[in-house]
Each structure stands twice: as structure tokens, then as C-alpha cells.
PDB file of C-alpha atoms in Angstrom:
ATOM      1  CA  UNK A   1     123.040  78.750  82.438  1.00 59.00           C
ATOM      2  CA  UNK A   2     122.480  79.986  85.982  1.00 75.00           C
ATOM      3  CA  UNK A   3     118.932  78.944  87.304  1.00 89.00           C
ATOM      4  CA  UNK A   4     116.785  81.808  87.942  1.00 97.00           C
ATOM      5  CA  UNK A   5     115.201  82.287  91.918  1.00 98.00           C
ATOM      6  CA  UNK A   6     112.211  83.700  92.736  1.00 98.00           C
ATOM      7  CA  UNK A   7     111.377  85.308  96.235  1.00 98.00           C
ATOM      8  CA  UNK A   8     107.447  85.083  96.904  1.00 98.00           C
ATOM      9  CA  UNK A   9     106.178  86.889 100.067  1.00 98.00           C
ATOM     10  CA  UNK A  10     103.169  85.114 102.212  1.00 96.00           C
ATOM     11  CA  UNK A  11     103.997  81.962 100.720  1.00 96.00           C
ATOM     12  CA  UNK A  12     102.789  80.032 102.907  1.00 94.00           C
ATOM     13  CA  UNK A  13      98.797  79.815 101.327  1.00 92.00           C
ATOM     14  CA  UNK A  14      96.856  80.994  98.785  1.00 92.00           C
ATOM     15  CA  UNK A  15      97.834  82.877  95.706  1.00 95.00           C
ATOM     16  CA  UNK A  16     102.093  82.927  97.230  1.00 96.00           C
ATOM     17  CA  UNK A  17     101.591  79.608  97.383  1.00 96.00           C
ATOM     18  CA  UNK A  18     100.368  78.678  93.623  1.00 96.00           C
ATOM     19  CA  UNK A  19     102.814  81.087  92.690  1.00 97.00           C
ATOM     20  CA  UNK A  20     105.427  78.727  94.552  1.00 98.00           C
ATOM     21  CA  UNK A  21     104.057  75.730  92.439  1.00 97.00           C
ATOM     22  CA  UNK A  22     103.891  77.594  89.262  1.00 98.00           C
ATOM     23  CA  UNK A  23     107.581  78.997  89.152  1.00 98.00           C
ATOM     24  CA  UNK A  24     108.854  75.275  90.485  1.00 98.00           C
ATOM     25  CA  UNK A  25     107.474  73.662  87.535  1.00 97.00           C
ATOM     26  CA  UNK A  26     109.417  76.769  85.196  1.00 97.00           C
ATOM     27  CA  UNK A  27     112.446  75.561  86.833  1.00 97.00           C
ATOM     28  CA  UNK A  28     112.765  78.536  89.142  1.00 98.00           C
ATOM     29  CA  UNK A  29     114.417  78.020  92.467  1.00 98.00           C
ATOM     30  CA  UNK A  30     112.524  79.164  95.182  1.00 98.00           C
ATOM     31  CA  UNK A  31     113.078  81.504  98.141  1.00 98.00           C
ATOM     32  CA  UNK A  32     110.082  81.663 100.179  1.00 98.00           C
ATOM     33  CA  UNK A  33     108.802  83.787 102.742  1.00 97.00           C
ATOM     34  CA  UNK A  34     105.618  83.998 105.721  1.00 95.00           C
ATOM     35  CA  UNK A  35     105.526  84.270 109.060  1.00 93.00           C
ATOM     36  CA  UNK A  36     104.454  80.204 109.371  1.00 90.00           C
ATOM     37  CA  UNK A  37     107.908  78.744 108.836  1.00 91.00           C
ATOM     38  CA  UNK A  38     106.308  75.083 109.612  1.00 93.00           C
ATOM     39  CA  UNK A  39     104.436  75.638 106.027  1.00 94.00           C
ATOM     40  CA  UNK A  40     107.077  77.022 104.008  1.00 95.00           C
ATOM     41  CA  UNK A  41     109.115  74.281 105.376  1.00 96.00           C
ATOM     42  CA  UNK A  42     106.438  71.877 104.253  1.00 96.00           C
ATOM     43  CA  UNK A  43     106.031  72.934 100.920  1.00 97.00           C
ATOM     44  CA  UNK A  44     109.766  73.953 100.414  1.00 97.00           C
ATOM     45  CA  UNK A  45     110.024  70.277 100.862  1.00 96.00           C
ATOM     46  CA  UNK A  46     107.440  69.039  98.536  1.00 97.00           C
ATOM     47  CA  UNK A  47     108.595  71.096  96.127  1.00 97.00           C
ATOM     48  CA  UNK A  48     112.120  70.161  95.468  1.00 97.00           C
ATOM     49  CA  UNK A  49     111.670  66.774  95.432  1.00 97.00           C
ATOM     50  CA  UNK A  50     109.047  67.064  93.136  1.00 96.00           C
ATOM     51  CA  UNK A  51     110.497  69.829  90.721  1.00 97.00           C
ATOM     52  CA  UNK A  52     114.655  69.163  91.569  1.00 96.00           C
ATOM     53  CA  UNK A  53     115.013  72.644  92.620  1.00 97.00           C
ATOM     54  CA  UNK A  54     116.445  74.381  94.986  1.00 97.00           C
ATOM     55  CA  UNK A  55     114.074  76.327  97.864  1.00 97.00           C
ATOM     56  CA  UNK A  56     115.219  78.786 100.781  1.00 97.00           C
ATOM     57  CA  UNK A  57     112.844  79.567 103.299  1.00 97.00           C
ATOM     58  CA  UNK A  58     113.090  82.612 105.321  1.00 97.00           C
ATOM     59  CA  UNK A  59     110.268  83.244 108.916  1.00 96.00           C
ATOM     60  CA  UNK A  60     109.383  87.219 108.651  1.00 95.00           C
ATOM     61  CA  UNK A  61     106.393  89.506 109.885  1.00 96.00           C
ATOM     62  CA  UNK A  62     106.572  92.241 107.400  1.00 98.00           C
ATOM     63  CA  UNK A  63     104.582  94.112 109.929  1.00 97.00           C
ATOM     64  CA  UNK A  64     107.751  94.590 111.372  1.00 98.00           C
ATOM     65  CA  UNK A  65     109.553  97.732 109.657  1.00 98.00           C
ATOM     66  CA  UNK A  66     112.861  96.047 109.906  1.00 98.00           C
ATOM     67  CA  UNK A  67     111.608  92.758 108.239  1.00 98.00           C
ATOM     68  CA  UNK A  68     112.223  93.248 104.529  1.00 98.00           C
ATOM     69  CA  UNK A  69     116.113  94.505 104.891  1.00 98.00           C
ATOM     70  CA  UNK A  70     116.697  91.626 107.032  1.00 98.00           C
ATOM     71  CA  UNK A  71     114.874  89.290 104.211  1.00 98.00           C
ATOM     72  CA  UNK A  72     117.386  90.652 102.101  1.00 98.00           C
ATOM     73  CA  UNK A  73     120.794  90.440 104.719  1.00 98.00           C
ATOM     74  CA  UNK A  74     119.588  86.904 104.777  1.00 98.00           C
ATOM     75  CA  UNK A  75     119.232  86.023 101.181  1.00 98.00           C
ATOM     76  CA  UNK A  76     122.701  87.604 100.562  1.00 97.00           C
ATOM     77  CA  UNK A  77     124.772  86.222 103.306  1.00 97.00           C
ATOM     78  CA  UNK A  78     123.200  82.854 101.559  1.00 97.00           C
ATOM     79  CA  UNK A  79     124.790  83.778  98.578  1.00 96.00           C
ATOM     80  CA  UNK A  80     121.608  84.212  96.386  1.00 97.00           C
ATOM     81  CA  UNK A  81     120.281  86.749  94.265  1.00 96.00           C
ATOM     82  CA  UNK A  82     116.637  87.233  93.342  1.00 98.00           C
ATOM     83  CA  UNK A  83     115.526  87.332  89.689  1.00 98.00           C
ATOM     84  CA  UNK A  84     111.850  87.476  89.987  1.00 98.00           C
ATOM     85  CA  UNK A  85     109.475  89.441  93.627  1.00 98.00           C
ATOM     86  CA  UNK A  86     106.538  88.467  93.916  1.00 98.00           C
ATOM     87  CA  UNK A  87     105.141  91.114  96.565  1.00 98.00           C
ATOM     88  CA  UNK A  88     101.989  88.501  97.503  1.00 97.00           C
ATOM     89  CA  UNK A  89     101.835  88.967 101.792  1.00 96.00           C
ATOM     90  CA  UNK A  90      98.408  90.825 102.177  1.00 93.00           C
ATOM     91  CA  UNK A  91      94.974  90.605 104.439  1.00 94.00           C
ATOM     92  CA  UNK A  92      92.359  92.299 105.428  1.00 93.00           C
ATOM     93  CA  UNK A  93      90.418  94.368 108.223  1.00 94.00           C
ATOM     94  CA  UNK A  94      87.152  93.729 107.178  1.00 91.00           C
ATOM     95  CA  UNK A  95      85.022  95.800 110.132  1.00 92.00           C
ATOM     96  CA  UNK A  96      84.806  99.793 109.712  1.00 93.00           C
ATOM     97  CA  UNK A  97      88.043 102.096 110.191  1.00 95.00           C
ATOM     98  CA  UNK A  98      87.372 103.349 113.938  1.00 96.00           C
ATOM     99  CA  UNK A  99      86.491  99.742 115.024  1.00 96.00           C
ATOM    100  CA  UNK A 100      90.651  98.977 114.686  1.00 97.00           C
ATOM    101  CA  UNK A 101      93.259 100.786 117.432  1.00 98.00           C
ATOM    102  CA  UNK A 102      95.486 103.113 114.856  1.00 98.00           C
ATOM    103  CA  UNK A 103      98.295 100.095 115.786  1.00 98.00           C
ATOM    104  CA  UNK A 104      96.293  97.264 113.442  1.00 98.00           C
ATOM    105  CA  UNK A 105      96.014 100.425 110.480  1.00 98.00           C
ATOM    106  CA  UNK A 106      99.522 100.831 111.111  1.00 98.00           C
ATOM    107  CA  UNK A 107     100.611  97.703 110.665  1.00 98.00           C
ATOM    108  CA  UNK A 108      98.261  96.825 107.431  1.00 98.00           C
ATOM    109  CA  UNK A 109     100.067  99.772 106.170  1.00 98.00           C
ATOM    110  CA  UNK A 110     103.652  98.482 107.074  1.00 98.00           C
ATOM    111  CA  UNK A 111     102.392  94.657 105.527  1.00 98.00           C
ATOM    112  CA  UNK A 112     100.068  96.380 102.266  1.00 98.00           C
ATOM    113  CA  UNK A 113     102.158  99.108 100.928  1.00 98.00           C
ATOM    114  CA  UNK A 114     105.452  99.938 102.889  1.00 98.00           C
ATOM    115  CA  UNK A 115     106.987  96.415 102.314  1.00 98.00           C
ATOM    116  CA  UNK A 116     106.405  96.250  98.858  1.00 98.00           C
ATOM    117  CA  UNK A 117     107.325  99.805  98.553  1.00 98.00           C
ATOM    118  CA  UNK A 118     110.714  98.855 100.203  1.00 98.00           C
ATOM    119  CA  UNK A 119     111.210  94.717  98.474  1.00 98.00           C
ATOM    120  CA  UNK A 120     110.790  96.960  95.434  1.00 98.00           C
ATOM    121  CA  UNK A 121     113.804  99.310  96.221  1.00 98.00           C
ATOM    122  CA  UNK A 122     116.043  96.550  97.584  1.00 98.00           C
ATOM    123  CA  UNK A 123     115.332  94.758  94.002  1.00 98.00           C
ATOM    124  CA  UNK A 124     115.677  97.310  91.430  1.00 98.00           C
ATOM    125  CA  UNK A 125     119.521  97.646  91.616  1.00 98.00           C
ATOM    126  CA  UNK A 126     120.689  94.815  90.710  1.00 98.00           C
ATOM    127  CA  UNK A 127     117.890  93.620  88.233  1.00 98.00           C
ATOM    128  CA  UNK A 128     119.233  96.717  86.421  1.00 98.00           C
ATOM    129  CA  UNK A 129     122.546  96.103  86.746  1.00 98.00           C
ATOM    130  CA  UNK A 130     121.860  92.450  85.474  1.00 97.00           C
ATOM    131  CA  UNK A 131     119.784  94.168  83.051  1.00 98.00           C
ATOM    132  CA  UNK A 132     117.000  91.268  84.012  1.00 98.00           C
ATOM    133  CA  UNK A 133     114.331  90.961  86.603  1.00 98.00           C
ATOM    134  CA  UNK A 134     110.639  90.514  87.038  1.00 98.00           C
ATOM    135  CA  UNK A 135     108.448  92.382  89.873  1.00 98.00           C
ATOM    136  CA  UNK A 136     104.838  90.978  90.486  1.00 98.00           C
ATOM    137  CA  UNK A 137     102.995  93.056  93.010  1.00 98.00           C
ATOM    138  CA  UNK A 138      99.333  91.394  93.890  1.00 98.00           C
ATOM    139  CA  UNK A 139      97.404  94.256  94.283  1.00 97.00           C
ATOM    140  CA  UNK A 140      93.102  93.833  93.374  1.00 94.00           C
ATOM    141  CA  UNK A 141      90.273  94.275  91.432  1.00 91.00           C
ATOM    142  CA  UNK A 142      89.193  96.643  94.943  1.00 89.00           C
ATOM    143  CA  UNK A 143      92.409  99.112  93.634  1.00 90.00           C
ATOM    144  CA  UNK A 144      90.252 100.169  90.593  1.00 89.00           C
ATOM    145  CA  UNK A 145      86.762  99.930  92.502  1.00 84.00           C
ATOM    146  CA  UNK A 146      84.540 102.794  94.445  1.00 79.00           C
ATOM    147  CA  UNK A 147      85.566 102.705  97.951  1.00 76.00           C
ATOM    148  CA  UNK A 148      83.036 100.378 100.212  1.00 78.00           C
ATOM    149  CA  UNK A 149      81.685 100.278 103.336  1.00 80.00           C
ATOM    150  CA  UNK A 150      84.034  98.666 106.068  1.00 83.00           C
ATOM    151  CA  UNK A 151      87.735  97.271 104.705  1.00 88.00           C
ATOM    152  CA  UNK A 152      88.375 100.615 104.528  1.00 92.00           C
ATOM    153  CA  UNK A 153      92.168 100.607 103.775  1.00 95.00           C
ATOM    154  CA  UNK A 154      91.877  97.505 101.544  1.00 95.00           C
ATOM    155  CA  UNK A 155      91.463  98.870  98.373  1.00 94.00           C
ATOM    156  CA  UNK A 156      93.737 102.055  98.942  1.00 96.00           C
ATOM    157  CA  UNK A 157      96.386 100.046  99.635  1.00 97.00           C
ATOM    158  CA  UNK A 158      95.497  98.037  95.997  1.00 97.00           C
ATOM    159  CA  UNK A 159      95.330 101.909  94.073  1.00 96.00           C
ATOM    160  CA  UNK A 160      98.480 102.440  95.647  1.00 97.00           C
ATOM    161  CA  UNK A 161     100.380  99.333  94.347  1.00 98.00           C
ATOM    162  CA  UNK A 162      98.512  99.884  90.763  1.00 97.00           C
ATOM    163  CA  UNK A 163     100.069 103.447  90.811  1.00 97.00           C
ATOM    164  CA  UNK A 164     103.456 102.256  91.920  1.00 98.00           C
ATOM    165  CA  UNK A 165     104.313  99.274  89.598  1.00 98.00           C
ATOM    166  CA  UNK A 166     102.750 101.549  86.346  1.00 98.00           C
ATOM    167  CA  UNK A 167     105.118 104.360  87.748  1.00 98.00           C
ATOM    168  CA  UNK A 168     108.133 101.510  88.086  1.00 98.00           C
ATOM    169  CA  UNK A 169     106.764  99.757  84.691  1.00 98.00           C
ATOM    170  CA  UNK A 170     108.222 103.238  82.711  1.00 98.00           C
ATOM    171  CA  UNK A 171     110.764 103.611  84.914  1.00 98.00           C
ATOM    172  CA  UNK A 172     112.475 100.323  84.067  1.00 98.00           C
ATOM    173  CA  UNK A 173     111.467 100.574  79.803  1.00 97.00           C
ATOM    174  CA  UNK A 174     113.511  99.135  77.837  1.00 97.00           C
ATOM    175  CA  UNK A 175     115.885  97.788  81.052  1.00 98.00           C
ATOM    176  CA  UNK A 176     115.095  94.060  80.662  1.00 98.00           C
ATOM    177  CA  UNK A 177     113.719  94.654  83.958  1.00 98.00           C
ATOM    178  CA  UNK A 178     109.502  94.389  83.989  1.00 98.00           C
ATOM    179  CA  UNK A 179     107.063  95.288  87.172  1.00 98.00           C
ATOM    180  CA  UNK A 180     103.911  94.323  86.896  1.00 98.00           C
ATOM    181  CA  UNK A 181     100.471  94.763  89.126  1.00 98.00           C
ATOM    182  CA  UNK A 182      97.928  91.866  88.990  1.00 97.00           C
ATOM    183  CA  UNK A 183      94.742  92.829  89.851  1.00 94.00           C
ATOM    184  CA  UNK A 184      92.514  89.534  90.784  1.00 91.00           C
ATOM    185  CA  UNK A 185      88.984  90.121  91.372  1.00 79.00           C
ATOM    186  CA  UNK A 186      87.235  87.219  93.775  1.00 77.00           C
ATOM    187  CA  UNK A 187      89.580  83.979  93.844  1.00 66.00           C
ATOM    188  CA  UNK A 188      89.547  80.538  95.260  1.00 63.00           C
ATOM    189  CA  UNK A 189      91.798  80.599  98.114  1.00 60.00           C
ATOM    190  CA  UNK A 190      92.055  80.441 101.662  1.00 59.00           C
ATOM    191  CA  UNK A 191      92.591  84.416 101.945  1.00 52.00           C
ATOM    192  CA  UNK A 192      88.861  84.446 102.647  1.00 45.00           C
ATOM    193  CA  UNK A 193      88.629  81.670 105.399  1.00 50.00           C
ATOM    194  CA  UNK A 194      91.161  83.797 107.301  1.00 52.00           C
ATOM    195  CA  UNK A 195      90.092  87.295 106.463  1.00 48.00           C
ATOM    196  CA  UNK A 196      86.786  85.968 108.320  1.00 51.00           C
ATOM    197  CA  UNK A 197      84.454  86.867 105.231  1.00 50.00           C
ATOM    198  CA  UNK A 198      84.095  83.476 103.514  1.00 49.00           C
ATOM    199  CA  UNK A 199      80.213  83.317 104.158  1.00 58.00           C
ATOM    200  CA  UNK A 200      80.230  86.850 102.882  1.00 52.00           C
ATOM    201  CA  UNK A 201      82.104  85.612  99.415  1.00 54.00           C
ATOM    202  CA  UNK A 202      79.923  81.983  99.804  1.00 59.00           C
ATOM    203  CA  UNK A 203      77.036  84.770  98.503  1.00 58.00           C
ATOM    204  CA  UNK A 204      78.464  85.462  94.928  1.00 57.00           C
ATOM    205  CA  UNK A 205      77.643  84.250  91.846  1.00 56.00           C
ATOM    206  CA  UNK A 206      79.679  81.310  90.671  1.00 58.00           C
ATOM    207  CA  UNK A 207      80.943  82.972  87.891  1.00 49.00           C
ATOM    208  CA  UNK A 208      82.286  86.057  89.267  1.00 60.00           C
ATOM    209  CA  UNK A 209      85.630  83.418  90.488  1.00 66.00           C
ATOM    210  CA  UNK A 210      88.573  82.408  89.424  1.00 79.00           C
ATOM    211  CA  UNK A 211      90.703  79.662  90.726  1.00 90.00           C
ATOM    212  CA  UNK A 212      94.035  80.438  92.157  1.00 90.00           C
ATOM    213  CA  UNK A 213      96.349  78.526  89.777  1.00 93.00           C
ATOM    214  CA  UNK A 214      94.564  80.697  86.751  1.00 92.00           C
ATOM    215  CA  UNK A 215      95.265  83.932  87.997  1.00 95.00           C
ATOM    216  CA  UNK A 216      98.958  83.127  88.555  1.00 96.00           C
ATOM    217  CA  UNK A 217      99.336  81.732  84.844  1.00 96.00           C
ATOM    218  CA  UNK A 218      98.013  85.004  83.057  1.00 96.00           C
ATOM    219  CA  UNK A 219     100.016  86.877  85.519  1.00 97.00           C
ATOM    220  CA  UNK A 220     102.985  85.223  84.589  1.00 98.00           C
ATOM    221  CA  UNK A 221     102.369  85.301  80.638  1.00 97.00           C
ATOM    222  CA  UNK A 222     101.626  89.278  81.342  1.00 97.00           C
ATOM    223  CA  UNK A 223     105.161  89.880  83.370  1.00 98.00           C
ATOM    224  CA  UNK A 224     107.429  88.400  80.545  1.00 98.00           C
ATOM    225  CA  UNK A 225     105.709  90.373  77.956  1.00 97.00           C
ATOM    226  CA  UNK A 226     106.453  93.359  79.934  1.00 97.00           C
ATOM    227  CA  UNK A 227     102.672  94.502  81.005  1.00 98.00           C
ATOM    228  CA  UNK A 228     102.552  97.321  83.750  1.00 97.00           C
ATOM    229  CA  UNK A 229      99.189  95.846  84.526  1.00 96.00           C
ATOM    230  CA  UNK A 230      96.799  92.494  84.152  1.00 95.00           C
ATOM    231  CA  UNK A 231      93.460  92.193  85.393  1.00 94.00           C
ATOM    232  CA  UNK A 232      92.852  88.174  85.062  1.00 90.00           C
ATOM    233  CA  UNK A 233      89.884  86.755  83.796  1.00 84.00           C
ATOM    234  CA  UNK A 234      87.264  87.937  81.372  1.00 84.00           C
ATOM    235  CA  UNK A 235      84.551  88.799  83.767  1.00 83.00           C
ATOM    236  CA  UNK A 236      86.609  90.802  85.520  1.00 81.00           C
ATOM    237  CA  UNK A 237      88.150  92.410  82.538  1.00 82.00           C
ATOM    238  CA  UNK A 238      84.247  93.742  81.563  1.00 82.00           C
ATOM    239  CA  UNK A 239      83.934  94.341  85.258  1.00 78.00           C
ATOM    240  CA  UNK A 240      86.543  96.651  85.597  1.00 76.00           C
ATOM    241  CA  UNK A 241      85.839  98.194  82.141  1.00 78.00           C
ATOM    242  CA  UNK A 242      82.500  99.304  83.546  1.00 76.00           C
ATOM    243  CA  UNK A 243      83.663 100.438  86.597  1.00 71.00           C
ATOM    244  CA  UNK A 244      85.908 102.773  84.974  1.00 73.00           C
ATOM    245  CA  UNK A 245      83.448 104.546  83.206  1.00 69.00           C
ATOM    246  CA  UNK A 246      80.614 105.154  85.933  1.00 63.00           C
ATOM    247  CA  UNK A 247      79.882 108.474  87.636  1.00 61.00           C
ATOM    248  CA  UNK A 248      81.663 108.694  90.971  1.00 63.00           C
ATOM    249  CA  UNK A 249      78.714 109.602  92.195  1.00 63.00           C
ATOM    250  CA  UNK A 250      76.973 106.525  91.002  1.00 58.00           C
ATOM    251  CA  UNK A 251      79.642 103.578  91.460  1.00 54.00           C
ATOM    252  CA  UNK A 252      79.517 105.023  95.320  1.00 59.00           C
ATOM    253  CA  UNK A 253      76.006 104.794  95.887  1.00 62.00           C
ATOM    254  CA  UNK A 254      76.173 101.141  93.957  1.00 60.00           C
ATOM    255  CA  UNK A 255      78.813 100.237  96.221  1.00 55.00           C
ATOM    256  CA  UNK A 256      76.620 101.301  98.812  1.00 56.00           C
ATOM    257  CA  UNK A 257      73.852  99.103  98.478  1.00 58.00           C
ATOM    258  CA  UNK A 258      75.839  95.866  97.291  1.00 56.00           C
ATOM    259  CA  UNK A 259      77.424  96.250 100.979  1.00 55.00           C
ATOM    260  CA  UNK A 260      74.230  96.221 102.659  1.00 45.00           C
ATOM    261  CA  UNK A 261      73.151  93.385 100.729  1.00 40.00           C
ATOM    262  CA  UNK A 262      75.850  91.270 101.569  1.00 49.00           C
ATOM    263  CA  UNK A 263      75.494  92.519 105.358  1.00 47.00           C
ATOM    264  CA  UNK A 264      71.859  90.312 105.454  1.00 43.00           C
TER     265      UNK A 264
END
């Protein structure tokens, strides 16, 4: 039996990168991707010789419009096909909207919701003609959320992804073909050192987190049995529960005042 390979976007840390460890130790090859080749490199390395697989690594700046077709023209003049996306690459602009030049939006637009939109499309065919294939996009607990103040785009880009993959999910019923969105609420991982917030996060309650390596293994479990949607972790679970169910009206002004309480 051929071995199954996984592409993972912004592999290089966090979440891509336990998703890297996870699928090794299935037996998955690996083709990574992140803009730091000298990481993917590293842990390309450590990962074959510790799991005997095989692992690609491929340099791209999805903020580049061009970058996921030429993912793609590389990963087929290699010969390999991709059984499993994991659409992980994602950041944040924490400050209000106008404090950005349109140029950053634009590109957190290109990086958050046009690339997976398009690794999505360049997928699908042949999954479906293989009649297998798994799609993981990472979207957030923020997609099903009120809107807060600064980080504007952050969780529109999350509802977006949500949307999309439950959309794709009955698309693809009954293909062999799953897409899934995981929504993680707050999770160890260095997304938070680099979104320049991690004092911020340092703030909540102990309980409210998950650890990286968690997340990934529900998400997993919830792709092969064909979920259009996981929120990870019981906390969360109730969290978003109760979010669903509050007045607009309400959750806003909420959201309100748990943003200026994490502003002192």
C-alpha cells in the first residue's frame, strides 16, 4: 500500500508544527510548507529519522497570490500527490483596522482566506477522483465569537473558513473525501509570542487552554469520522455553546468590556 502525504501550511511552529509530529508518527509522509525554510529543514530532518518517513519541504509566502499554484507546480514536478491539507499558515493584526496601511489587510486576506480558498480548489480534484482525501482548515473559536475591539479581521477570516469547509463538508458527502474546520479556542503555542499579545493571553485563566498536541489529536479523530466541524476541548465546547445563544446585542457589549479589561 502506497503511503499517504500530508501537506501542512506554516509548518514551521505551533499548531503546523504538532500537526507535522502527529501525522509522522501515523506514518504519513510529510510535505511541509512556511516561509522559514531553515525550520522546516530542521524538523523535516528530525522527523524522518525519527518516524522513517519521507518529508518535502517547500519556502512560500502565501501572501504572495502566486504562492499556492506554485506550491502545487512544485509538489507535482516532484512526483507527489497530497492525501491530507492542512490549511494551518495564519497570524494576526492585533491593533485597530485604520492603524494598518490597506497593504497589511490585504495581505492577511491573501494569507487567512484566499490561500486556503485556493489549496482547497487545487485539492479537491483529485481527492475525488481518488475518491480519498482529508482537508483540515484551522480556523478559531474567534469565527463563532462577537466581533472585538482591535484584530479586527481575525475572526472574519475564522467565520469565513467555518462557512467554507461546512459548505465543502456537503459538497464532498459520501465522496470518501472529508473537510473539516477546527476551531481552537486559546492554545499553547508560540502563535502568541509572535502575534505580540502573549502578556495579553499570560492574563487568562489556566483553564481556559489547551496544549497544542491536544487540539491536533481531536482534530484528527474528527476528520476521519467525516465532521464538517470540531471545536476541541470541553471548555470551549460550553464556551461556544453559550456564545451561540446570547443576544447580539449582549455578546457585543460583553466583548466590549472583556477588551478593556485585558487593555489594563
Amino acid at each position: 500500500m502506497t503511503t499517504r502525504a500530508v501537506l501542512i501550511t506554516g509548518a514551521s511552529a505551533g499548531i503546523g508544527k504538532c500537526f507535522a509530529e502527529f501525522y509522522a508518527t501515523k506514518g504519513y509522509d510529510l510535505i511541509l510548507t512556511a516561509r522559514r525554510l531553515d525550520r522546516l529543514n530542521d524538523i523535516a530532518s528530525e522527523l524522518s529519522a525519527s518516524h522513517g518517513i519521507k518529508c518535502e519541504t517547500i519556502t512560500a509566502d502565501l501572501a504572495d497570490p502566486a504562492a499556492p499554484k506554485a506550491i502545487w507546480a512544485d509538489i507535482t514536478a516532484r512526483g507527489l500527490q497530497v492525501d491530507v491539507l492542512v490549511n494551518n499558515a495564519g497570524y494576526g493584526l492585533n491593533d485597530h483596522f485604520v492603524d494598518y496601511d490597506w497593504a497589511d489587510h490585504r495581505d492577511f486576506i491573501q494569507i487567512m482566506v484566499t490561500a486556503y480558498a485556493h489549496l482547497c480548489r487545487l485539492a479537491l480534484p483529485a481527492m475525488l477522483e481518488r475518491k480519498y482525501g482529508r482537508i483540515i482548515n484551522v480556523a478559531s473559536l474567534a469565527g463563532i465569537a462577537p466581533g472585538t475591539l482591535g484584530n479586527t479581521m481575525y475572526g472574519a477570516s475564522k467565520a469565513f473558513l467555518i462557512k467554507m469547509s461546512e459548505s465543502l463538508s456537503l459538497e464532498t458527502e459520501g465522496t470518501g473525501v472529508h473537510v473539516t474546520a477546527v476551531n481552537p479556542g486559546f492554545t499553547r503555542s508560540e502563535f502568541h509570542s509572535t502575534a505580540g499579545v502573549q502578556d495579553t493571553v499570560d492574563k487568562m485563566p489556566s483553564w481556559m487552554w489547551m496544549q497544542a498536541p491536544d487540539v491536533v489529536a481531536e482534530t484528527y479523530d474528527a476528520s476521519e469520522k467525516g465532521l464538517a466541524q470540531i471545536i476541541p476541548g470541553r471548555a470551549n465546547r460550553i464556551t461556544a455553546s453559550i456564545l451561540r445563544h446570547f443576544p447580539p446585542r449582549l455578546a457585543l457589549s460583553l466583548s466590549r468590556r472583556r477588551s478593556a479589561m485585558q487593555d489594563k
